[in-house]
Every structure is written in C-alpha cells, then in structure tokens.
C-alpha cells in the first residue's frame, strides 16, 4: 500500500504564480486534510474534507482553495502565490472516529 | 482555538538517559494523540489515548493522559539514537479534527 501520496515533493514559485498540490490516498478513508508546517508553529489546518463532496475551512484558509475530486483525491490550489505561503504542506487522511491521521511525505514550497 | 503547549521545545540527551515531554492545555480534549516526525517526512502516529488517567506503553515509550483530559506526557526510557525526532501532540477538538502542539525536538546522541 502506498498510503498517502503527494506531488510534487519540491516546488519554487514566483510571487503571483499559481499551482495545485495533489494528494491521493488508497486506504478508503472518508476524511482528508491539508496542513502547513512552519518552524515553531506546529501543523496548522488549511482545509479539510469530512467526506466526498464536502469541504470546510480550517484555521488558515486565506489564499487557498481545495477540491475533493473523489474519495481518493484532495487537491490544494494557490491562485496567486505570496512569499508568506512558503512552507511545507502536508496532506493527511483519516478513516476512524478518533481521528487518527495518516500523513503524506510533504511538499516543500518556496515562493520568491 | 484550543491551544496545546508542548515543553520543552528542544531536548538533547545522551543515549541511555530518560526523558519526558509534556503537552498541556486549558481545554478538555476528546482524545489525545502523539506523533513522531523525522526530517523530510510526514508525522507518524505513535498512540491515541482517550480515557482520563489512561496509561499506554509502547516498548520504551510510556504515554499518559491526564485525569481531566487536558494534558498528556510522553516518557522515553533508556533513549536510543533512533528516538531522535520531532514529537507532536494533537488533541481531538471535534469530529475528525485535531489541534496540534508546536512540537518538541528530541536529539539523542550516542
């Protein structure tokens, strides 16, 4: 099993450019999440999808949009990248009531 | 936002020593999870505790959930270099959503 996969692993963007981060899980989980991780700040929730067809804002949604394409795939889009969005982005999925989450390897994004 | 504070932020010890990491909040959580993250990788779940006062052991790691379900601790006995990593606690705040602490970086030197 691949678990949670993310593409790309690394990306450099110029301010104002757009891009989509892709995430897929093969564990048949209902819930999927996007986080960003910055030094000293832990993981902050950007958006989540409790089930196929639904998405909700997390703690830091500004500047991002998401699409739950199907049960397996959950993408994160930056429409106009800003230097403040330089971060490591993690996708996670969960299929259990207690919310144990399984993480992908991350995408390291730099916006110049 | 229910805040989770972890202490210490950084811990450096010699192989064979013991260590304890703390996770504290003023809020009650439905569950508390601990993750370990290694450089360049995503966090990996270690354990989930649900009941106040619960203690779980995973080999040399002992996890405890406070009686009031507001705090937790992780104790490592006889630490090994393989225990090096960023330890994150996360509290269940609503169905399926977690609030993460900022993490404790543990370095175990041979």
PDB file of N, CA and C in Angstrom, chain A residues 14-60:
ATOM      1  N   UNK A  14       7.282  31.939  -8.303  1.00  0.00           N
ATOM      2  CA  UNK A  14       7.442  33.380  -8.161  1.00  0.00           C
ATOM      3  C   UNK A  14       6.132  33.957  -7.636  1.00  0.00           C
ATOM      4  N   UNK A  15       6.229  35.076  -6.943  1.00  0.00           N
ATOM      5  CA  UNK A  15       5.039  35.757  -6.431  1.00  0.00           C
ATOM      6  C   UNK A  15       4.037  35.982  -7.556  1.00  0.00           C
ATOM      7  N   UNK A  16       2.778  35.595  -7.285  1.00  0.00           N
ATOM      8  CA  UNK A  16       1.709  35.781  -8.266  1.00  0.00           C
ATOM      9  C   UNK A  16       1.413  34.551  -9.115  1.00  0.00           C
ATOM     10  N   UNK A  17       2.331  33.593  -9.146  1.00  0.00           N
ATOM     11  CA  UNK A  17       2.087  32.379  -9.916  1.00  0.00           C
ATOM     12  C   UNK A  17       1.077  31.494  -9.174  1.00  0.00           C
ATOM     13  N   UNK A  18       0.488  30.576  -9.920  1.00  0.00           N
ATOM     14  CA  UNK A  18      -0.479  29.653  -9.328  1.00  0.00           C
ATOM     15  C   UNK A  18       0.032  28.231  -9.464  1.00  0.00           C
ATOM     16  N   UNK A  19      -0.480  27.359  -8.607  1.00  0.00           N
ATOM     17  CA  UNK A  19      -0.140  25.955  -8.712  1.00  0.00           C
ATOM     18  C   UNK A  19      -1.127  25.127  -7.887  1.00  0.00           C
ATOM     19  N   UNK A  20      -1.166  23.839  -8.199  1.00  0.00           N
ATOM     20  CA  UNK A  20      -2.018  22.896  -7.481  1.00  0.00           C
ATOM     21  C   UNK A  20      -1.169  21.795  -6.901  1.00  0.00           C
ATOM     22  N   UNK A  21      -1.367  21.544  -5.608  1.00  0.00           N
ATOM     23  CA  UNK A  21      -0.726  20.416  -4.942  1.00  0.00           C
ATOM     24  C   UNK A  21      -1.705  19.247  -4.955  1.00  0.00           C
ATOM     25  N   UNK A  22      -1.178  18.085  -5.348  1.00  0.00           N
ATOM     26  CA  UNK A  22      -2.032  16.916  -5.473  1.00  0.00           C
ATOM     27  C   UNK A  22      -1.827  15.964  -4.296  1.00  0.00           C
ATOM     28  N   UNK A  23      -2.903  15.318  -3.890  1.00  0.00           N
ATOM     29  CA  UNK A  23      -2.852  14.343  -2.803  1.00  0.00           C
ATOM     30  C   UNK A  23      -3.795  13.203  -3.126  1.00  0.00           C
ATOM     31  N   UNK A  24      -3.337  11.973  -2.874  1.00  0.00           N
ATOM     32  CA  UNK A  24      -4.192  10.806  -3.070  1.00  0.00           C
ATOM     33  C   UNK A  24      -3.933   9.804  -1.963  1.00  0.00           C
ATOM     34  N   UNK A  25      -5.007   9.097  -1.555  1.00  0.00           N
ATOM     35  CA  UNK A  25      -4.867   8.042  -0.536  1.00  0.00           C
ATOM     36  C   UNK A  25      -5.557   6.780  -1.022  1.00  0.00           C
ATOM     37  N   UNK A  26      -4.976   5.653  -0.652  1.00  0.00           N
ATOM     38  CA  UNK A  26      -5.517   4.370  -1.104  1.00  0.00           C
ATOM     39  C   UNK A  26      -6.026   3.546   0.065  1.00  0.00           C
ATOM     40  N   UNK A  27      -6.397   4.187   1.167  1.00  0.00           N
ATOM     41  CA  UNK A  27      -6.849   3.483   2.368  1.00  0.00           C
ATOM     42  C   UNK A  27      -8.369   3.531   2.530  1.00  0.00           C
ATOM     43  N   UNK A  28      -9.065   4.046   1.522  1.00  0.00           N
ATOM     44  CA  UNK A  28     -10.527   4.138   1.546  1.00  0.00           C
ATOM     45  C   UNK A  28     -11.028   4.996   2.714  1.00  0.00           C
ATOM     46  N   UNK A  29     -10.249   6.010   3.062  1.00  0.00           N
ATOM     47  CA  UNK A  29     -10.636   6.905   4.148  1.00  0.00           C
ATOM     48  C   UNK A  29     -11.651   7.931   3.676  1.00  0.00           C
ATOM     49  N   UNK A  30     -12.569   8.288   4.573  1.00  0.00           N
ATOM     50  CA  UNK A  30     -13.566   9.290   4.226  1.00  0.00           C
ATOM     51  C   UNK A  30     -13.008  10.708   4.331  1.00  0.00           C
ATOM     52  N   UNK A  31     -12.177  10.975   5.337  1.00  0.00           N
ATOM     53  CA  UNK A  31     -11.742  12.340   5.619  1.00  0.00           C
ATOM     54  C   UNK A  31     -10.332  12.603   5.120  1.00  0.00           C
ATOM     55  N   UNK A  32     -10.139  13.829   4.606  1.00  0.00           N
ATOM     56  CA  UNK A  32      -8.819  14.242   4.137  1.00  0.00           C
ATOM     57  C   UNK A  32      -8.545  15.665   4.573  1.00  0.00           C
ATOM     58  N   UNK A  33      -7.271  16.007   4.718  1.00  0.00           N
ATOM     59  CA  UNK A  33      -6.865  17.276   5.314  1.00  0.00           C
ATOM     60  C   UNK A  33      -5.652  17.852   4.585  1.00  0.00           C
ATOM     61  N   UNK A  34      -5.572  19.187   4.609  1.00  0.00           N
ATOM     62  CA  UNK A  34      -4.365  19.879   4.186  1.00  0.00           C
ATOM     63  C   UNK A  34      -3.856  20.733   5.342  1.00  0.00           C
ATOM     64  N   UNK A  35      -2.550  20.573   5.657  1.00  0.00           N
ATOM     65  CA  UNK A  35      -1.893  21.344   6.697  1.00  0.00           C
ATOM     66  C   UNK A  35      -0.693  22.067   6.098  1.00  0.00           C
ATOM     67  N   UNK A  36      -0.276  23.122   6.795  1.00  0.00           N
ATOM     68  CA  UNK A  36       1.018  23.714   6.525  1.00  0.00           C
ATOM     69  C   UNK A  36       1.825  23.663   7.820  1.00  0.00           C
ATOM     70  N   UNK A  37       3.141  23.481   7.671  1.00  0.00           N
ATOM     71  CA  UNK A  37       4.012  23.393   8.830  1.00  0.00           C
ATOM     72  C   UNK A  37       5.114  24.415   8.697  1.00  0.00           C
ATOM     73  N   UNK A  38       5.175  25.307   9.663  1.00  0.00           N
ATOM     74  CA  UNK A  38       6.197  26.349   9.715  1.00  0.00           C
ATOM     75  C   UNK A  38       6.985  26.197  11.004  1.00  0.00           C
ATOM     76  N   UNK A  39       8.251  26.579  11.003  1.00  0.00           N
ATOM     77  CA  UNK A  39       9.104  26.402  12.196  1.00  0.00           C
ATOM     78  C   UNK A  39       8.480  27.013  13.451  1.00  0.00           C
ATOM     79  N   UNK A  40       8.433  26.220  14.503  1.00  0.00           N
ATOM     80  CA  UNK A  40       7.931  26.705  15.785  1.00  0.00           C
ATOM     81  C   UNK A  40       6.428  26.850  15.882  1.00  0.00           C
ATOM     82  N   UNK A  41       5.702  26.454  14.814  1.00  0.00           N
ATOM     83  CA  UNK A  41       4.250  26.667  14.839  1.00  0.00           C
ATOM     84  C   UNK A  41       3.458  25.377  14.682  1.00  0.00           C
ATOM     85  N   UNK A  42       4.119  24.278  14.629  1.00  0.00           N
ATOM     86  CA  UNK A  42       3.408  23.020  14.504  1.00  0.00           C
ATOM     87  C   UNK A  42       2.666  22.919  13.179  1.00  0.00           C
ATOM     88  N   UNK A  43       1.658  22.100  13.152  1.00  0.00           N
ATOM     89  CA  UNK A  43       0.836  21.896  11.956  1.00  0.00           C
ATOM     90  C   UNK A  43      -0.440  22.705  12.083  1.00  0.00           C
ATOM     91  N   UNK A  44      -0.731  23.500  11.079  1.00  0.00           N
ATOM     92  CA  UNK A  44      -1.960  24.295  11.076  1.00  0.00           C
ATOM     93  C   UNK A  44      -2.857  23.849   9.936  1.00  0.00           C
ATOM     94  N   UNK A  45      -4.122  23.646  10.258  1.00  0.00           N
ATOM     95  CA  UNK A  45      -5.081  23.119   9.300  1.00  0.00           C
ATOM     96  C   UNK A  45      -5.511  24.210   8.322  1.00  0.00           C
ATOM     97  N   UNK A  46      -5.402  23.916   7.026  1.00  0.00           N
ATOM     98  CA  UNK A  46      -5.799  24.878   5.998  1.00  0.00           C
ATOM     99  C   UNK A  46      -7.254  24.617   5.591  1.00  0.00           C
ATOM    100  N   UNK A  47      -7.526  23.425   5.127  1.00  0.00           N
ATOM    101  CA  UNK A  47      -8.862  22.981   4.730  1.00  0.00           C
ATOM    102  C   UNK A  47      -8.980  21.500   5.045  1.00  0.00           C
ATOM    103  N   UNK A  48     -10.207  21.049   5.188  1.00  0.00           N
ATOM    104  CA  UNK A  48     -10.426  19.624   5.339  1.00  0.00           C
ATOM    105  C   UNK A  48     -11.703  19.217   4.620  1.00  0.00           C
ATOM    106  N   UNK A  49     -11.806  17.913   4.402  1.00  0.00           N
ATOM    107  CA  UNK A  49     -12.976  17.348   3.738  1.00  0.00           C
ATOM    108  C   UNK A  49     -13.415  16.149   4.562  1.00  0.00           C
ATOM    109  N   UNK A  50     -14.546  16.283   5.229  1.00  0.00           N
ATOM    110  CA  UNK A  50     -15.017  15.205   6.099  1.00  0.00           C
ATOM    111  C   UNK A  50     -15.483  13.995   5.296  1.00  0.00           C
ATOM    112  N   UNK A  51     -15.952  14.243   4.093  1.00  0.00           N
ATOM    113  CA  UNK A  51     -16.391  13.145   3.234  1.00  0.00           C
ATOM    114  C   UNK A  51     -16.405  13.645   1.797  1.00  0.00           C
ATOM    115  N   UNK A  52     -16.494  12.717   0.883  1.00  0.00           N
ATOM    116  CA  UNK A  52     -16.526  13.076  -0.534  1.00  0.00           C
ATOM    117  C   UNK A  52     -17.665  14.056  -0.794  1.00  0.00           C
ATOM    118  N   UNK A  53     -17.334  15.144  -1.469  1.00  0.00           N
ATOM    119  CA  UNK A  53     -18.351  16.127  -1.800  1.00  0.00           C
ATOM    120  C   UNK A  53     -18.476  17.284  -0.836  1.00  0.00           C
ATOM    121  N   UNK A  54     -17.736  17.235   0.283  1.00  0.00           N
ATOM    122  CA  UNK A  54     -17.785  18.333   1.254  1.00  0.00           C
ATOM    123  C   UNK A  54     -16.386  18.852   1.544  1.00  0.00           C
ATOM    124  N   UNK A  55     -16.268  20.165   1.713  1.00  0.00           N
ATOM    125  CA  UNK A  55     -15.014  20.767   2.143  1.00  0.00           C
ATOM    126  C   UNK A  55     -15.331  21.892   3.133  1.00  0.00           C
ATOM    127  N   UNK A  56     -14.408  22.122   4.062  1.00  0.00           N
ATOM    128  CA  UNK A  56     -14.600  23.173   5.062  1.00  0.00           C
ATOM    129  C   UNK A  56     -13.278  23.850   5.367  1.00  0.00           C
ATOM    130  N   UNK A  57     -13.373  25.122   5.764  1.00  0.00           N
ATOM    131  CA  UNK A  57     -12.183  25.874   6.109  1.00  0.00           C
ATOM    132  C   UNK A  57     -11.616  25.416   7.452  1.00  0.00           C
ATOM    133  N   UNK A  58     -10.296  25.486   7.524  1.00  0.00           N
ATOM    134  CA  UNK A  58      -9.619  25.219   8.782  1.00  0.00           C
ATOM    135  C   UNK A  58      -9.178  26.512   9.430  1.00  0.00           C
ATOM    136  N   UNK A  59      -8.016  26.472  10.059  1.00  0.00           N
ATOM    137  CA  UNK A  59      -7.505  27.609  10.822  1.00  0.00           C
ATOM    138  C   UNK A  59      -6.928  28.710   9.934  1.00  0.00           C
ATOM    139  N   UNK A  60      -6.294  28.346   8.806  1.00  0.00           N
ATOM    140  CA  UNK A  60      -5.600  29.321   7.965  1.00  0.00           C
ATOM    141  C   UNK A  60      -5.969  29.145   6.490  1.00  0.00           C
TER     142      UNK A  60
END
